[in-house]
Amino acid sequence: MITDPFQSSIEQLESAAKFLGLSREIIDQLSQPQRIVKVNFPVLMDDGNIKIFVGFRSQHNNARGPYKGGLRFSLQVTESEVKALSAWMTWKCAVAGIPFGGGKGGVVVDTKQLSITELERLSRAYIKAIYDVIGPNKDVPAPDMYTTPEIMAWMVDEYSKLVGEYTPAVITGKPIDKGGSEGRTEATGQGGVYVLEQLSQKANLVPQNTSVAIQGSGNVGYYFAVLAQQLGYKIVAISDSTLALYNPDGVDVNAAMEHKKQSGSFVGFTGASQITNDQLLELNVDVLVPAAVENVINEVNAGNIKAKYIIEMANGPVTPEADKILSQRNIISIPDILSNSGGVTVSYFEWQQNKDNQKWTKEEVLNKLKPIMVNAFEEAWAAMGKYGTDMRTATYVLAVKKVVDAMIK
Ligand code: NAD
């Protein structure tokens, strides 16, 4: 079983490269980030001691534009992980057709152990350590796991002080009153629902007769669920990290979330029965939407998946081994680099607004997002037929081709 995300990313590149007949030199070039920066930096803790933290910034490829990608604060951050995530960002931006390359960064830290003042000093110290390799036309970070809009605001402030000018376009995902974009919060879920609508057209799925199971109910899962429900899709299951709610007639997502808000969990919600996350994944539904964590569909359960279609909203929810099994079973999986690219696309809109000193309405933002998602889906669907392969490989072939075409060889 492949668990090293960097190895998975190389496998995905290699399978796309076969269709494009890429030379070994190009494949080798695209396998590794162009630059990876590792920093050890000091942070003053509240007790007066100095603690040294380790951080990374991986810059995979900038042939199509500045590196773009989030920053993670987590004990799980490793060099291998940021390298893989930066490569996925390169492909994701190419699929969406936005003029960015791929980057990713992180700091090895458990934010739950920090006070708010320590978190602010850590965020500023990390930027001080990497500020010379980032910039609005160089590398544009954003939030990711355990980093927030507020953290992005501290980072922009620190960067602006270091370079001597207010530079909001250096980082996206900021709070709205600090240069953030309207529509960013729901962008990833909304983008996924645009994909669901396109898929429905291809597969003749009528919303009212289409059952959908969603793993996760965080930013991505929640917005996907409510927006799909508004269109009439039957959300028969939704989960959090502890349990899943199931009702074959449909779960009222807003009522379930309200129950969780009031009581602290989904336990006791009367509009659905309780099942496990593993059972959710194996439900007999039309569309399965993993929107929580990576590797949840793997060689152990891929043979038991009953959904006809999977829309990958989490990053890396299907392992390469599972992918082969799903493909043999004719289950179409819309890959993460396409399905969840709504988030980075609206980050691009934020960057554009900052550079042009503009402020777009939410309606404007979502109206610009839709054609990008529709076009990305249509291109990948057509490539699936053209190359006679599965949707993931077809999407990778398109993405890798766009990057290779932009590279100076
Ligand atoms: P989040 O932290 O808001 O929500 C995560 C959800 O997953 C929560 O409902 C949590 O209870 C659930 N969860 C956590 N561990 C779980 C487990 N072991 N089993 C089942 N459920 C579990 O995160 P998010 O922003 O919604 O991101 C979800 C996924 O989407 C991640 O893979 C993320 O990288 C990806 N993604 C997010 C964005 C974005 O804009 N937020 C963009 C692209 C991709």
Short mmCIF file of C-alpha atoms and ligand atoms in Angstrom, two decimals:
data_model
loop_
_atom_site.label_atom_id
_atom_site.label_comp_id
_atom_site.label_asym_id
_atom_site.label_seq_id
_atom_site.Cartn_x
_atom_site.Cartn_y
_atom_site.Cartn_z
CA MET A 1 0.00 0.00 0.00
CA ILE A 2 1.43 3.39 -1.01
CA THR A 3 1.19 5.73 1.93
CA ASP A 4 3.96 8.18 1.10
CA PRO A 5 2.08 11.03 -0.61
CA PHE A 6 5.16 12.02 -2.59
CA GLN A 7 5.42 8.51 -4.08
CA SER A 8 1.71 8.68 -5.00
CA SER A 9 2.26 12.01 -6.72
CA ILE A 10 5.12 10.56 -8.78
CA GLU A 11 2.99 7.53 -9.78
CA GLN A 12 0.22 9.85 -10.97
CA LEU A 13 2.70 11.91 -13.00
CA GLU A 14 4.26 8.79 -14.54
CA SER A 15 0.90 7.43 -15.67
CA ALA A 16 -0.01 10.74 -17.34
CA ALA A 17 3.46 11.02 -18.90
CA LYS A 18 2.96 7.72 -20.78
CA PHE A 19 0.05 9.22 -22.72
CA LEU A 20 2.07 12.31 -23.59
CA GLY A 21 5.27 10.49 -24.49
CA LEU A 22 7.30 12.77 -22.22
CA SER A 23 11.05 12.40 -22.07
CA ARG A 24 12.74 11.11 -18.91
CA GLU A 25 14.32 14.55 -18.35
CA ILE A 26 10.94 16.28 -18.30
CA ILE A 27 9.44 13.63 -16.02
CA ASP A 28 12.40 13.92 -13.65
CA GLN A 29 12.09 17.69 -13.67
CA LEU A 30 8.38 17.54 -12.84
CA SER A 31 8.82 14.83 -10.19
CA GLN A 32 10.71 17.13 -7.85
CA PRO A 33 9.94 20.67 -6.68
CA GLN A 34 12.07 23.37 -8.31
CA ARG A 35 13.01 24.53 -4.85
CA ILE A 36 12.34 23.39 -1.33
CA VAL A 37 13.18 25.67 1.54
CA LYS A 38 13.60 24.26 5.05
CA VAL A 39 13.84 26.77 7.87
CA ASN A 40 14.60 26.50 11.58
CA PHE A 41 13.35 29.61 13.30
CA PRO A 42 13.12 30.88 16.87
CA VAL A 43 9.88 31.88 18.59
CA LEU A 44 9.61 33.60 21.95
CA MET A 45 7.22 31.60 24.14
CA ASP A 46 5.01 33.15 26.83
CA ASP A 47 7.23 31.75 29.62
CA GLY A 48 10.19 33.76 28.29
CA ASN A 49 11.96 30.76 26.69
CA ILE A 50 12.91 30.58 23.02
CA LYS A 51 11.74 27.52 21.08
CA ILE A 52 13.04 26.51 17.65
CA PHE A 53 10.44 25.39 15.07
CA VAL A 54 10.92 23.68 11.71
CA GLY A 55 9.10 24.93 8.62
CA PHE A 56 9.06 24.21 4.89
CA ARG A 57 8.06 25.89 1.66
CA SER A 58 8.03 23.71 -1.41
CA GLN A 59 7.91 25.44 -4.80
CA HIS A 60 7.06 22.77 -7.31
CA ASN A 61 6.68 24.54 -10.63
CA ASN A 62 6.15 28.14 -11.80
CA ALA A 63 6.01 27.69 -15.57
CA ARG A 64 2.39 28.92 -15.64
CA GLY A 65 2.64 31.63 -12.98
CA PRO A 66 3.69 32.32 -9.37
CA TYR A 67 3.75 29.32 -7.04
CA LYS A 68 0.42 29.01 -5.20
CA GLY A 69 -0.61 26.87 -2.27
CA GLY A 70 -1.51 26.67 1.38
CA LEU A 71 0.39 26.60 4.64
CA ARG A 72 -0.23 23.84 7.17
CA PHE A 73 0.47 24.03 10.90
CA SER A 74 0.54 20.42 12.05
CA LEU A 75 2.75 17.82 13.71
CA GLN A 76 2.18 15.65 10.62
CA VAL A 77 3.96 18.14 8.33
CA THR A 78 6.92 16.48 6.62
CA GLU A 79 9.14 17.36 3.69
CA SER A 80 7.58 14.52 1.69
CA GLU A 81 4.07 15.78 2.37
CA VAL A 82 4.72 19.39 1.36
CA LYS A 83 6.51 18.21 -1.79
CA ALA A 84 3.51 16.11 -2.85
CA LEU A 85 1.01 18.80 -1.97
CA SER A 86 2.98 21.38 -3.97
CA ALA A 87 2.94 19.12 -7.04
CA TRP A 88 -0.82 18.64 -6.70
CA MET A 89 -1.20 22.42 -6.61
CA THR A 90 0.68 22.71 -9.91
CA TRP A 91 -1.75 20.26 -11.52
CA LYS A 92 -4.80 21.79 -9.85
CA CYS A 93 -4.04 25.31 -11.09
CA ALA A 94 -3.39 23.96 -14.58
CA VAL A 95 -6.70 22.04 -14.60
CA ALA A 96 -8.60 25.15 -13.54
CA GLY A 97 -6.68 27.15 -16.13
CA ILE A 98 -5.66 29.83 -13.62
CA PRO A 99 -2.22 31.42 -14.09
CA PHE A 100 -0.44 29.95 -11.08
CA GLY A 101 2.06 27.22 -10.45
CA GLY A 102 2.19 24.99 -7.39
CA GLY A 103 3.56 25.52 -3.92
CA LYS A 104 2.88 24.34 -0.39
CA GLY A 105 4.32 25.02 3.03
CA GLY A 106 4.01 24.13 6.63
CA VAL A 107 5.34 24.29 10.13
CA VAL A 108 5.75 21.26 12.40
CA VAL A 109 3.67 22.38 15.37
CA ASP A 110 0.62 21.45 17.41
CA THR A 111 -1.30 24.73 17.48
CA LYS A 112 -3.45 23.46 20.37
CA GLN A 113 -0.37 23.75 22.59
CA LEU A 114 0.14 27.46 21.75
CA SER A 115 -1.47 30.54 23.25
CA ILE A 116 -2.89 33.06 20.79
CA THR A 117 0.13 35.35 21.28
CA GLU A 118 2.53 32.44 20.67
CA LEU A 119 0.57 31.53 17.53
CA GLU A 120 0.90 35.09 16.26
CA ARG A 121 4.66 35.20 16.99
CA LEU A 122 5.13 31.80 15.31
CA SER A 123 3.20 32.94 12.20
CA ARG A 124 5.23 36.14 11.94
CA ALA A 125 8.53 34.33 12.59
CA TYR A 126 7.80 31.78 9.84
CA ILE A 127 7.16 34.60 7.35
CA LYS A 128 10.37 36.35 8.46
CA ALA A 129 12.21 33.11 7.72
CA ILE A 130 10.79 32.66 4.20
CA TYR A 131 9.82 36.18 3.11
CA ASP A 132 12.56 36.48 0.50
CA VAL A 133 11.22 33.47 -1.46
CA ILE A 134 7.55 34.57 -1.49
CA GLY A 135 5.83 37.60 -3.04
CA PRO A 136 2.74 38.49 -5.13
CA ASN A 137 4.56 37.60 -8.36
CA LYS A 138 6.74 34.88 -6.86
CA ASP A 139 4.85 32.62 -4.47
CA VAL A 140 1.44 33.25 -2.93
CA PRO A 141 0.57 31.20 0.19
CA ALA A 142 -2.94 30.65 1.61
CA PRO A 143 -4.58 28.89 4.58
CA ASP A 144 -4.63 25.11 4.87
CA MET A 145 -4.98 22.70 7.80
CA TYR A 146 -4.93 24.55 11.16
CA THR A 147 -4.21 27.93 9.61
CA THR A 148 -6.92 30.59 9.44
CA PRO A 149 -7.77 33.92 7.78
CA GLU A 150 -6.54 35.70 10.95
CA ILE A 151 -3.16 33.96 10.65
CA MET A 152 -2.99 35.07 7.02
CA ALA A 153 -3.63 38.68 8.14
CA TRP A 154 -0.68 38.53 10.60
CA MET A 155 1.49 37.09 7.86
CA VAL A 156 0.57 39.81 5.34
CA ASP A 157 1.29 42.44 8.00
CA GLU A 158 4.70 40.91 8.75
CA TYR A 159 5.57 40.59 5.06
CA SER A 160 4.46 44.20 4.39
CA LYS A 161 6.71 45.45 7.22
CA LEU A 162 9.68 43.46 5.94
CA VAL A 163 9.39 44.71 2.35
CA GLY A 164 8.36 48.23 3.35
CA GLU A 165 5.04 48.38 1.52
CA TYR A 166 1.46 47.17 2.05
CA THR A 167 1.27 43.98 0.00
CA PRO A 168 -2.08 42.22 0.43
CA ALA A 169 -1.64 40.15 -2.76
CA VAL A 170 1.24 38.17 -1.20
CA ILE A 171 -1.21 35.84 0.59
CA THR A 172 -4.82 34.87 -0.09
CA GLY A 173 -7.51 33.61 2.25
CA LYS A 174 -7.46 36.78 4.32
CA PRO A 175 -10.44 38.04 6.35
CA ILE A 176 -12.84 40.02 4.14
CA ASP A 177 -12.09 43.32 5.92
CA LYS A 178 -8.36 42.75 5.36
CA GLY A 179 -8.43 42.20 1.62
CA GLY A 180 -10.11 38.78 1.49
CA SER A 181 -12.63 37.89 -1.22
CA GLU A 182 -16.36 37.51 -0.87
CA GLY A 183 -17.42 33.96 -1.69
CA ARG A 184 -14.17 32.28 -0.60
CA THR A 185 -15.79 30.44 2.33
CA GLU A 186 -18.20 28.49 0.17
CA ALA A 187 -16.04 28.43 -2.97
CA THR A 188 -14.73 24.86 -2.71
CA GLY A 189 -18.12 23.32 -1.91
CA GLN A 190 -19.82 25.45 -4.56
CA GLY A 191 -17.22 24.44 -7.15
CA GLY A 192 -17.88 20.79 -6.30
CA VAL A 193 -21.60 21.28 -6.80
CA TYR A 194 -20.96 22.80 -10.24
CA VAL A 195 -19.05 19.58 -10.97
CA LEU A 196 -21.98 17.52 -9.67
CA GLU A 197 -24.33 19.39 -12.02
CA GLN A 198 -22.08 18.73 -15.03
CA LEU A 199 -21.72 15.07 -14.09
CA SER A 200 -25.51 14.83 -13.76
CA GLN A 201 -25.90 16.02 -17.34
CA LYS A 202 -23.45 13.43 -18.65
CA ALA A 203 -24.85 10.58 -16.57
CA ASN A 204 -28.52 11.57 -16.86
CA LEU A 205 -28.87 11.99 -13.12
CA VAL A 206 -32.04 13.82 -12.09
CA PRO A 207 -31.38 15.64 -8.78
CA GLN A 208 -34.56 14.44 -7.04
CA ASN A 209 -33.70 10.80 -7.85
CA THR A 210 -30.00 11.09 -7.10
CA SER A 211 -28.73 9.91 -3.73
CA VAL A 212 -25.53 11.46 -2.39
CA ALA A 213 -23.44 10.41 0.64
CA ILE A 214 -20.94 12.96 1.97
CA GLN A 215 -18.08 12.15 4.31
CA GLY A 216 -17.24 15.21 6.38
CA SER A 217 -19.25 18.29 7.24
CA GLY A 218 -16.53 20.92 7.64
CA ASN A 219 -16.07 23.86 5.31
CA VAL A 220 -16.10 21.72 2.17
CA GLY A 221 -18.58 18.98 3.13
CA TYR A 222 -21.08 21.37 4.67
CA TYR A 223 -21.29 23.77 1.73
CA PHE A 224 -21.35 20.91 -0.77
CA ALA A 225 -24.24 19.34 1.16
CA VAL A 226 -26.42 22.43 1.58
CA LEU A 227 -25.88 23.73 -1.94
CA ALA A 228 -26.59 20.32 -3.50
CA GLN A 229 -29.66 19.92 -1.28
CA GLN A 230 -30.92 23.32 -2.47
CA LEU A 231 -30.78 21.97 -6.03
CA GLY A 232 -32.90 18.98 -5.01
CA TYR A 233 -30.23 16.25 -4.64
CA LYS A 234 -31.03 13.72 -1.93
CA ILE A 235 -28.30 13.91 0.72
CA VAL A 236 -28.82 10.51 2.35
CA ALA A 237 -25.72 10.59 4.57
CA ILE A 238 -23.29 13.10 6.06
CA SER A 239 -20.67 12.66 8.78
CA ASP A 240 -18.12 14.19 11.08
CA SER A 241 -15.03 12.49 12.49
CA THR A 242 -17.03 10.50 15.04
CA LEU A 243 -20.13 9.24 13.22
CA ALA A 244 -22.35 9.44 10.15
CA LEU A 245 -26.05 10.26 9.87
CA TYR A 246 -28.10 8.19 7.44
CA ASN A 247 -31.64 8.55 6.15
CA PRO A 248 -32.55 6.96 2.79
CA ASP A 249 -35.21 9.67 2.32
CA GLY A 250 -32.68 12.45 2.86
CA VAL A 251 -31.03 14.09 5.89
CA ASP A 252 -32.00 17.70 6.57
CA VAL A 253 -28.42 18.99 6.58
CA ASN A 254 -29.11 22.37 8.17
CA ALA A 255 -31.20 20.79 10.95
CA ALA A 256 -28.42 18.25 11.62
CA MET A 257 -25.78 20.99 11.77
CA GLU A 258 -27.98 23.07 14.08
CA HIS A 259 -28.37 20.02 16.35
CA LYS A 260 -24.59 19.61 16.42
CA LYS A 261 -24.11 23.30 17.17
CA GLN A 262 -26.54 23.14 20.10
CA SER A 263 -25.48 19.80 21.58
CA GLY A 264 -21.87 19.49 20.45
CA SER A 265 -22.39 16.37 18.32
CA PHE A 266 -24.67 14.60 15.84
CA VAL A 267 -25.66 12.14 18.61
CA GLY A 268 -29.37 12.31 19.37
CA PHE A 269 -30.38 13.89 16.03
CA THR A 270 -33.79 12.36 15.37
CA GLY A 271 -33.97 12.92 11.61
CA ALA A 272 -31.58 10.08 10.76
CA SER A 273 -30.03 6.89 12.08
CA GLN A 274 -26.40 6.63 13.08
CA ILE A 275 -23.85 4.65 11.09
CA THR A 276 -20.05 4.66 10.98
CA ASN A 277 -17.87 6.55 8.54
CA ASP A 278 -16.80 3.19 7.05
CA GLN A 279 -20.45 2.24 6.47
CA LEU A 280 -21.11 5.64 4.85
CA LEU A 281 -18.41 4.99 2.27
CA GLU A 282 -19.99 1.65 1.31
CA LEU A 283 -23.60 2.87 1.01
CA ASN A 284 -25.55 2.02 -2.12
CA VAL A 285 -25.77 5.58 -3.46
CA ASP A 286 -25.43 7.25 -6.83
CA VAL A 287 -22.71 9.70 -5.79
CA LEU A 288 -20.16 9.38 -3.00
CA VAL A 289 -18.39 12.55 -1.85
CA PRO A 290 -15.35 12.08 0.40
CA ALA A 291 -14.87 15.58 1.83
CA ALA A 292 -12.84 14.96 4.97
CA VAL A 293 -9.41 13.32 4.98
CA GLU A 294 -7.01 11.47 2.68
CA ASN A 295 -6.73 7.71 1.93
CA VAL A 296 -10.27 6.82 3.09
CA ILE A 297 -10.94 4.78 -0.06
CA ASN A 298 -8.13 2.27 -0.22
CA GLU A 299 -7.35 -1.29 -1.28
CA VAL A 300 -9.26 -2.63 1.73
CA ASN A 301 -12.66 -1.09 0.92
CA ALA A 302 -12.46 -0.17 -2.80
CA GLY A 303 -14.06 -3.52 -3.74
CA ASN A 304 -17.06 -2.71 -1.53
CA ILE A 305 -17.82 0.78 -2.84
CA LYS A 306 -21.30 0.72 -4.35
CA ALA A 307 -21.54 4.31 -5.59
CA LYS A 308 -21.47 4.75 -9.37
CA TYR A 309 -19.66 8.07 -9.15
CA ILE A 310 -17.21 9.61 -6.70
CA ILE A 311 -16.58 13.35 -6.45
CA GLU A 312 -13.31 13.76 -4.57
CA MET A 313 -13.63 16.93 -2.51
CA ALA A 314 -10.93 16.08 0.04
CA ASN A 315 -7.32 16.06 -1.14
CA GLY A 316 -6.13 12.52 -1.88
CA PRO A 317 -9.13 10.54 -0.55
CA VAL A 318 -8.52 7.64 -3.00
CA THR A 319 -5.22 5.75 -2.86
CA PRO A 320 -3.52 4.70 -6.14
CA GLU A 321 -4.31 1.02 -5.38
CA ALA A 322 -7.98 1.82 -4.82
CA ASP A 323 -8.01 3.87 -7.97
CA LYS A 324 -7.12 0.80 -10.04
CA ILE A 325 -9.85 -1.28 -8.38
CA LEU A 326 -12.49 1.45 -8.90
CA SER A 327 -11.47 1.85 -12.50
CA GLN A 328 -11.78 -1.92 -13.14
CA ARG A 329 -15.24 -1.77 -11.56
CA ASN A 330 -16.23 1.12 -13.88
CA ILE A 331 -16.77 3.52 -11.01
CA ILE A 332 -15.99 7.01 -12.25
CA SER A 333 -14.01 9.10 -9.79
CA ILE A 334 -13.76 12.83 -10.50
CA PRO A 335 -10.29 13.63 -9.16
CA ASP A 336 -9.56 16.08 -6.37
CA ILE A 337 -7.43 18.33 -8.57
CA LEU A 338 -10.59 19.06 -10.58
CA SER A 339 -13.43 18.71 -8.05
CA ASN A 340 -11.98 20.86 -5.28
CA SER A 341 -10.29 23.50 -7.46
CA GLY A 342 -13.03 26.05 -6.69
CA GLY A 343 -11.09 27.12 -3.60
CA VAL A 344 -7.87 28.01 -5.35
CA THR A 345 -9.81 29.62 -8.17
CA VAL A 346 -11.45 32.08 -5.79
CA SER A 347 -8.02 32.62 -4.19
CA TYR A 348 -6.90 33.69 -7.65
CA PHE A 349 -9.84 36.11 -7.75
CA GLU A 350 -8.73 37.50 -4.37
CA TRP A 351 -5.19 38.01 -5.70
CA GLN A 352 -6.60 39.77 -8.78
CA GLN A 353 -8.81 42.05 -6.67
CA ASN A 354 -5.84 42.95 -4.42
CA LYS A 355 -3.58 43.69 -7.38
CA ASP A 356 -6.22 45.87 -9.08
CA ASN A 357 -7.45 47.41 -5.82
CA GLN A 358 -10.97 46.15 -6.46
CA LYS A 359 -13.74 44.57 -4.43
CA TRP A 360 -16.10 42.15 -6.18
CA THR A 361 -19.49 41.08 -4.83
CA LYS A 362 -20.18 37.46 -3.91
CA GLU A 363 -22.45 37.20 -6.94
CA GLU A 364 -19.66 38.41 -9.24
CA VAL A 365 -17.24 35.93 -7.69
CA LEU A 366 -19.56 32.93 -8.05
CA ASN A 367 -20.53 33.97 -11.59
CA LYS A 368 -16.85 33.95 -12.55
CA LEU A 369 -16.25 30.62 -10.78
CA LYS A 370 -18.95 28.65 -12.59
CA PRO A 371 -17.60 28.80 -16.17
CA ILE A 372 -14.13 27.87 -14.93
CA MET A 373 -15.41 24.74 -13.16
CA VAL A 374 -17.70 23.81 -16.06
CA ASN A 375 -14.88 24.21 -18.57
CA ALA A 376 -12.43 22.19 -16.46
CA PHE A 377 -14.96 19.37 -16.14
CA GLU A 378 -15.85 19.37 -19.84
CA GLU A 379 -12.19 19.31 -20.91
CA ALA A 380 -11.42 16.39 -18.61
CA TRP A 381 -14.54 14.46 -19.64
CA ALA A 382 -13.64 14.88 -23.31
CA ALA A 383 -10.02 13.85 -22.60
CA MET A 384 -11.31 10.66 -20.93
CA GLY A 385 -12.86 9.69 -24.27
CA LYS A 386 -9.96 10.95 -26.36
CA TYR A 387 -7.27 9.04 -24.44
CA GLY A 388 -9.51 6.06 -23.61
CA THR A 389 -8.60 6.18 -19.95
CA ASP A 390 -10.12 6.92 -16.55
CA MET A 391 -11.10 10.43 -15.46
CA ARG A 392 -8.13 10.87 -13.11
CA THR A 393 -5.52 9.94 -15.69
CA ALA A 394 -7.29 12.08 -18.30
CA THR A 395 -7.30 15.07 -15.93
CA TYR A 396 -3.61 14.56 -15.15
CA VAL A 397 -2.77 14.26 -18.84
CA LEU A 398 -4.43 17.63 -19.50
CA ALA A 399 -2.77 19.27 -16.51
CA VAL A 400 0.71 17.92 -17.20
CA LYS A 401 0.41 18.89 -20.86
CA LYS A 402 -0.49 22.48 -19.96
CA VAL A 403 2.52 22.73 -17.65
CA VAL A 404 4.93 21.11 -20.10
CA ASP A 405 3.69 23.40 -22.90
CA ALA A 406 4.48 26.40 -20.68
CA MET A 407 7.95 25.18 -19.72
CA ILE A 408 11.01 26.48 -21.45
CA LYS A 409 12.69 23.28 -22.50
P1 NAD B 1 -12.53 21.06 7.94
O1 NAD B 1 -11.51 20.94 9.00
O2 NAD B 1 -13.41 22.27 7.90
O3 NAD B 1 -13.53 19.79 7.99
C1 NAD B 1 -13.07 18.48 8.01
C2 NAD B 1 -14.26 17.54 8.22
O4 NAD B 1 -13.77 16.19 8.20
C3 NAD B 1 -14.96 17.72 9.56
O5 NAD B 1 -16.35 17.50 9.39
C4 NAD B 1 -14.36 16.60 10.41
O6 NAD B 1 -15.24 16.19 11.46
C5 NAD B 1 -14.20 15.50 9.37
N1 NAD B 1 -13.19 14.50 9.71
C6 NAD B 1 -11.98 14.71 10.28
N2 NAD B 1 -11.33 13.54 10.43
C7 NAD B 1 -12.14 12.59 9.94
C8 NAD B 1 -12.03 11.18 9.78
N3 NAD B 1 -10.95 10.53 10.20
N4 NAD B 1 -13.07 10.51 9.22
C9 NAD B 1 -14.17 11.17 8.79
N5 NAD B 1 -14.33 12.49 8.92
C10 NAD B 1 -13.33 13.18 9.47
O7 NAD B 1 -11.75 20.89 6.57
P2 NAD B 1 -12.20 21.32 5.11
O8 NAD B 1 -11.67 22.69 4.82
O9 NAD B 1 -13.65 21.03 4.94
O10 NAD B 1 -11.32 20.32 4.21
C11 NAD B 1 -11.74 18.97 3.97
C12 NAD B 1 -10.87 18.39 2.89
O11 NAD B 1 -10.98 19.20 1.70
C13 NAD B 1 -9.36 18.34 3.20
O12 NAD B 1 -8.82 17.19 2.56
C14 NAD B 1 -8.83 19.59 2.53
O13 NAD B 1 -7.45 19.49 2.22
C15 NAD B 1 -9.69 19.62 1.28
N6 NAD B 1 -9.78 20.93 0.63
C16 NAD B 1 -10.26 22.01 1.30
C17 NAD B 1 -10.36 23.22 0.63
C18 NAD B 1 -10.96 24.42 1.32
O14 NAD B 1 -11.16 25.44 0.63
N7 NAD B 1 -11.29 24.36 2.59
C19 NAD B 1 -9.94 23.35 -0.71
C20 NAD B 1 -9.46 22.22 -1.37
C21 NAD B 1 -9.38 21.02 -0.69
#
